[in-house]
CSV table of C-alpha atoms in Angstrom, one decimal:
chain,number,residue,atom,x,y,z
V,1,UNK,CA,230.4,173.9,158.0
V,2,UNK,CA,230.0,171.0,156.1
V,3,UNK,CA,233.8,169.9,155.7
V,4,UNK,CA,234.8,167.3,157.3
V,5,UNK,CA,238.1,167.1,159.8
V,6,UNK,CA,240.8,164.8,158.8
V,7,UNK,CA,243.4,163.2,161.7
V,8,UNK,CA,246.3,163.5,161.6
V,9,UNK,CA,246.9,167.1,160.0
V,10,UNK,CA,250.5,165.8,159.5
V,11,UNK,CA,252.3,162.3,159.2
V,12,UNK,CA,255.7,161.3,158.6
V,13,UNK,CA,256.7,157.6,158.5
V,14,UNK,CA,259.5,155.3,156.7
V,15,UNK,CA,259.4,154.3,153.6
V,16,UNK,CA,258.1,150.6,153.6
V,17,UNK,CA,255.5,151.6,157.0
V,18,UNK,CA,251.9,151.7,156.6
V,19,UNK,CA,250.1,155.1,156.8
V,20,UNK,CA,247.1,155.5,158.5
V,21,UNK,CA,244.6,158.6,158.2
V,22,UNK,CA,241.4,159.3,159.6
V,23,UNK,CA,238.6,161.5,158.2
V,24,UNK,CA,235.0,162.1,160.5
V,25,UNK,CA,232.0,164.1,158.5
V,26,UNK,CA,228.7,165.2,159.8
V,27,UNK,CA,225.9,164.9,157.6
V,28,UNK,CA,223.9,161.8,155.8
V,29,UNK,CA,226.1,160.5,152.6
V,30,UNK,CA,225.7,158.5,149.5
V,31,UNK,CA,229.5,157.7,149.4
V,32,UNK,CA,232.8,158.5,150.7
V,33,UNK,CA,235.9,159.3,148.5
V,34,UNK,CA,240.1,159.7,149.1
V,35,UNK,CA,241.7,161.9,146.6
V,36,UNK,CA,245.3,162.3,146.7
V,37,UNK,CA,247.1,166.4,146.0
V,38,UNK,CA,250.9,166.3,144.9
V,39,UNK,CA,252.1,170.1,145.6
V,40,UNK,CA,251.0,172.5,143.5
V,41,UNK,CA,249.0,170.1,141.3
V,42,UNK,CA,245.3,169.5,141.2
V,43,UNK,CA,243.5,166.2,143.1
V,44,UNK,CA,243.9,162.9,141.8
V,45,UNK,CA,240.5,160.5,142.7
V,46,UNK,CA,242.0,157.1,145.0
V,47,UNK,CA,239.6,155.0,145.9
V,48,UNK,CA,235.5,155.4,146.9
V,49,UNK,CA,232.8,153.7,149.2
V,50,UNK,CA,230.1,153.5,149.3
V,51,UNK,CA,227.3,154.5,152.2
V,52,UNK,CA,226.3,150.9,152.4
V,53,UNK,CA,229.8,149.2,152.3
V,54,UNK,CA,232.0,148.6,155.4
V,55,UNK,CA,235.8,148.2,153.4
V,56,UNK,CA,237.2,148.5,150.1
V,57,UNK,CA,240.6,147.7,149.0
V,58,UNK,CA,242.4,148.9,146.0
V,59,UNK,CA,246.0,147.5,145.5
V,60,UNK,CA,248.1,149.0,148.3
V,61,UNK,CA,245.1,151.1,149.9
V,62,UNK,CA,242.2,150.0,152.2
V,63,UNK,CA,239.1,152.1,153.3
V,64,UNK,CA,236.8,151.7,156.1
V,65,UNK,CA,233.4,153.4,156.7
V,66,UNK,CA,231.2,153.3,159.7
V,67,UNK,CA,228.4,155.0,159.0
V,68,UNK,CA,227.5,154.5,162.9
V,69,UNK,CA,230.3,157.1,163.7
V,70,UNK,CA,230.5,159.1,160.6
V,71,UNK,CA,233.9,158.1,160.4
V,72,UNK,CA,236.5,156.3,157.8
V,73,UNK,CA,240.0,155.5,157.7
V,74,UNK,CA,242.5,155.0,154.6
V,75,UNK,CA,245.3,153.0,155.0
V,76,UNK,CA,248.3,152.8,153.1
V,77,UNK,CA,250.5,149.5,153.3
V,78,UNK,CA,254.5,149.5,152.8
V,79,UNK,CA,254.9,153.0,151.8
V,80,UNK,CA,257.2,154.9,149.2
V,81,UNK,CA,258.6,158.1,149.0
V,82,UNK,CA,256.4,158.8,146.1
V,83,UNK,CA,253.6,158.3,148.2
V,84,UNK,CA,254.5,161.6,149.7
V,85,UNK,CA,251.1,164.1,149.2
V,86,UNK,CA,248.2,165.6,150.8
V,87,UNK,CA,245.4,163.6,151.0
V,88,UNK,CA,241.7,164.6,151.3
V,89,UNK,CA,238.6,162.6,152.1
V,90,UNK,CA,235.2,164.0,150.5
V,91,UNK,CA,231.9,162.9,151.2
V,92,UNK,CA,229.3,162.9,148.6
V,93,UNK,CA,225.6,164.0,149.8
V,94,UNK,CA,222.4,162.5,148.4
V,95,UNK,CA,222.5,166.2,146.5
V,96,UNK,CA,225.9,165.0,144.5
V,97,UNK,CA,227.7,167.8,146.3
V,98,UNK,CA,231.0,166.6,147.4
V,99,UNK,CA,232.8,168.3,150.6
V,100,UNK,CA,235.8,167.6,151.4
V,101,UNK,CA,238.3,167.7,154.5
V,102,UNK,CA,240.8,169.5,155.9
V,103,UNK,CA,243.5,167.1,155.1
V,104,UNK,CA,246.4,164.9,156.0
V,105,UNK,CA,250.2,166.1,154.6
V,106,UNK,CA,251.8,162.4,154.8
V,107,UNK,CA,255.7,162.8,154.0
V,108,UNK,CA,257.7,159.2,153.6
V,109,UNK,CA,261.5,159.0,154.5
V,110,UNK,CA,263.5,157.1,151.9
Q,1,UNK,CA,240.8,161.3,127.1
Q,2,UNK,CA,241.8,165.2,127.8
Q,3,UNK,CA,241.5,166.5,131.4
Q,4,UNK,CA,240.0,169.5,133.2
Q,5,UNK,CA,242.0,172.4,131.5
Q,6,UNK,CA,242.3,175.6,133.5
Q,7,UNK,CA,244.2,179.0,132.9
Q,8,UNK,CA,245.7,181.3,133.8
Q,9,UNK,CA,247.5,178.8,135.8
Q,10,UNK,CA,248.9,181.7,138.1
Q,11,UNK,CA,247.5,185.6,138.6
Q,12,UNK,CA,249.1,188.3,140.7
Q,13,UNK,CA,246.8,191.4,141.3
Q,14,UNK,CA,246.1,193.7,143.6
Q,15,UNK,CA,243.0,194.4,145.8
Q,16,UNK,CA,240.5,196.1,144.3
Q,17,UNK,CA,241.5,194.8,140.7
Q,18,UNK,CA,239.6,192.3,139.4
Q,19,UNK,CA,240.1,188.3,137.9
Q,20,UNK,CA,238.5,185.8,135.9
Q,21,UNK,CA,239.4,182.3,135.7
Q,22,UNK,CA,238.5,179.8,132.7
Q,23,UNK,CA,237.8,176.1,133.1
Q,24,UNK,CA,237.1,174.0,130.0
Q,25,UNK,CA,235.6,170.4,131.3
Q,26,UNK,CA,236.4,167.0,130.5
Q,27,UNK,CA,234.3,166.7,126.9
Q,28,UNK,CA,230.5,165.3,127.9
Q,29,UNK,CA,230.9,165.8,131.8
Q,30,UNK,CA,227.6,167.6,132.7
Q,31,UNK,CA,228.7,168.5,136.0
Q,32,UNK,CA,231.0,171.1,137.0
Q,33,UNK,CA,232.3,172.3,139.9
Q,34,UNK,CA,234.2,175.4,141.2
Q,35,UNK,CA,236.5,174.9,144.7
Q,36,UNK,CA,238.6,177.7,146.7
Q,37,UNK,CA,241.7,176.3,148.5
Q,38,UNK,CA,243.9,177.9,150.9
Q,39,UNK,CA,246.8,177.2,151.4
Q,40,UNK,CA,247.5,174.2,154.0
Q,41,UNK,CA,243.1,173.7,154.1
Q,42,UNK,CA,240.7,171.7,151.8
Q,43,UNK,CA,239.2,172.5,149.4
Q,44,UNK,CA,235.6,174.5,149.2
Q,45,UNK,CA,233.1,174.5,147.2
Q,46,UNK,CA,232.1,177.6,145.9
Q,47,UNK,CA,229.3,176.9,143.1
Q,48,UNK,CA,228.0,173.9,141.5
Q,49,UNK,CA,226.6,173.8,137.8
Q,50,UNK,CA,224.5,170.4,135.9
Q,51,UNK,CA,224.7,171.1,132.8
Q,52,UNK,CA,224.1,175.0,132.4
Q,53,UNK,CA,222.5,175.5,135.3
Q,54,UNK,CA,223.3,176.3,139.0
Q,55,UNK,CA,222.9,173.5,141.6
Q,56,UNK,CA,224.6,175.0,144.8
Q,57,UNK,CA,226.2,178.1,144.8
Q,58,UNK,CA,225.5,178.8,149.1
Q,59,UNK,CA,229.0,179.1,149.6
Q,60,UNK,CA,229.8,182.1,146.6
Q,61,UNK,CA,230.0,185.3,148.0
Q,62,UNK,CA,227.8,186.8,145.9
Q,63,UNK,CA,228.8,190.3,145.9
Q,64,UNK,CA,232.1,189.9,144.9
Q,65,UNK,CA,232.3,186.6,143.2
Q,66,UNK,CA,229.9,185.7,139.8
Q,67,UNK,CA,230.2,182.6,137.7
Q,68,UNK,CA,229.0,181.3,134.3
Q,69,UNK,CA,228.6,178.4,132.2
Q,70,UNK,CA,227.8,179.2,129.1
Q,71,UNK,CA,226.3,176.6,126.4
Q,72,UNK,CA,227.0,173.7,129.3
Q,73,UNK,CA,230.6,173.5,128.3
Q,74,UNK,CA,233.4,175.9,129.9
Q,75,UNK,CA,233.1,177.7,132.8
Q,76,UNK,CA,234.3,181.4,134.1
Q,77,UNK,CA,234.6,182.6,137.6
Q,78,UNK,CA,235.6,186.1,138.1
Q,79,UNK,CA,236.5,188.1,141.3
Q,80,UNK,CA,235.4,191.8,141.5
Q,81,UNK,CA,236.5,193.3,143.3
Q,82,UNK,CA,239.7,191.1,144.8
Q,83,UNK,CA,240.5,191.0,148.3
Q,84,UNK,CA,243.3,189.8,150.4
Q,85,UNK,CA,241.7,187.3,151.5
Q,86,UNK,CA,240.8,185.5,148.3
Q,87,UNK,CA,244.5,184.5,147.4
Q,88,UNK,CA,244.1,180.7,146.8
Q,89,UNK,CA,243.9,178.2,144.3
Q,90,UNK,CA,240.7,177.7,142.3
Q,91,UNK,CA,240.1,174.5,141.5
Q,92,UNK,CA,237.7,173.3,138.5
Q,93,UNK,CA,236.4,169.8,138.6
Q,94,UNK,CA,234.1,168.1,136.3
Q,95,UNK,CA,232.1,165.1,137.0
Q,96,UNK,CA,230.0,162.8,134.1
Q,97,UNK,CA,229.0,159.8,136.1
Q,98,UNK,CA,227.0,160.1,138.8
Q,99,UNK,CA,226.7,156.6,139.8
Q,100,UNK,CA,230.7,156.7,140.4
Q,101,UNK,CA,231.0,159.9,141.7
Q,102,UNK,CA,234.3,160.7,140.6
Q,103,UNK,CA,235.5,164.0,140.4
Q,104,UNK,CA,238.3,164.9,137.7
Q,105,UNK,CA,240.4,168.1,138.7
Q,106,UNK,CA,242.2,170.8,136.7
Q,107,UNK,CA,245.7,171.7,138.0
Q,108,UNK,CA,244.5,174.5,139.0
Q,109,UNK,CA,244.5,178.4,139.2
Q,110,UNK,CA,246.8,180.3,142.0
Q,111,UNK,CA,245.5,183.7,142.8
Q,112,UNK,CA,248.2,185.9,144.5
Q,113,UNK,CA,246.4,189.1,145.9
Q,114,UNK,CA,248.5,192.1,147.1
C-alpha cells in the first residue's frame, strides 16, 4: 500500500500542551501535506512542505521533513479544545496523486 | 469562493442495491479526486480525473464501482452492486493548482450498507 502510517493513532493532552504527531511514507515525493477532519465533516488543508524543505511553520503549527527517513512530524503548540480532530498527513507523488495516512485522533482537555 | 459540493450527504441501502454519488468541483479546479474512508482509517483514493480524463484509477474496483466526469466539471461515482463492505464516506476533492498542491474537500457522502 501506498498510505502512509501515522504515530500516535490516538492522543489526548491538556489544553495549553503541545501535540506532537508523526507520519512515515514510503515512496519518492514532491511534497508533504497535514490536513485536519472535524467529525463527520470533510478535510480541511493545514500546512504543506515541500520535498526540498527541512521545516515550516505556520502560526501555532510546525512541520518537519526528513526526506533521509521518509518521515515528518507536526507539532501543535499550546493547545485548545478546538483543536480537538483527526489529523492526516498526505504525501504528494511526482504523479500529483496524494495518499494519505492512517491518522492521529488528538482530543484536548479543557 | 464556493466549495466542493457533494450529495446525498447520507445513503442507507442494502447489498445488492445500487448508489451513485454526485460531486460538483470548486469552479475552474481541473483536478478531481474521489477518496473511500472507513471509519477510524484514512482516506483512499479510489480514481483520479485532469480535466475529463482518468489519471489513476488502480485502486477502483472495477467490477463493482464506475465513475464519470462529464464535460470536466462534476463528477458521479456509482456502486453496483453494494456490498457490506463499501459502507464509508466518499470523499470528493478538487485541486486547481498544482504548484500548491492543495486539496479542497466536500463534506462528504456516508454510505450505510445493510
Amino acid at each position: 500500500s501506498q498510505q502512509g502510517e501515522e504515530d500516535p493513532q490516538a492522543l489526548s493532552i491538556q489544553e495549553g500542551e503541545n501535540a506532537t504527531m508523526n507520519c512515515s511514507y514510503k515512496t519518492s515525493i514532491n511534497n508533504l501535506q497535514w490536513y485536519r477532519q472535524n467529525s463527520g465533516r470533510g478535510l480541511v488543508h493545514l500546512i504543506l512542505i515541500r520535498s526540498n524543505e527541512r521545516e515550516k511553520h505556520s502560526g501555532r503549527l510546525r512541520v518537519t521533513l526528513d526526506t533521509s527517513k521518509k518521515s515528518s512530524s507536526l507539532l501543535i503548540t499550546a493547545s485548545r479544545a478546538a483543536d480537538t480532530a483527526s489529523y492526516f498527513c498526505a504525501t504528494e507523488d511526482t504523479g500529483n496523486q496524494f495518499y494519505f495516512g492512517t491518522g492521529t485522533s488528538l482530543t484536548v482537555i479543557p | 469562493e464556493a466549495g466542493v459540493a457533494q450529495s446525498p450527504r447520507y445513503k442507507i441501502i442494502e447489498k445488492r442495491q445500487s448508489v451513485a454519488f454526485w460531486c460538483n468541483p470548486i469552479s475552474g479546479h481541473a483536478t478531481l479526486y474521489w477518496y473511500q474512508q472507513i471509519l477510524g482509517q484514512g482516506p483512499k483514493l479510489l480514481i483520479q480525473f485532469q480535466n475529463n480524463g482518468v489519471v489513476d484509477d488502480s485502486q477502483l474496483p472495477k467490477d463493482r464501482f464506475s465513475a464519470e466526469r462529464l464535460k470536466g466539471v462534476d463528477s458521479t461515482l456509482k456502486i453496483q452492486p453494494a456490498k457490506l463492505e463499501d459502507s464509508a464516506v466518499y470523499l470528493c476533492a478538487s485541486s486547481g493548482y498544482l504548484d500548491t498542491g492543495e486539496l479542497f474537500f466536500g463534506e462528504g457522502s456516508r454510505l450505510t450498507v445493510l
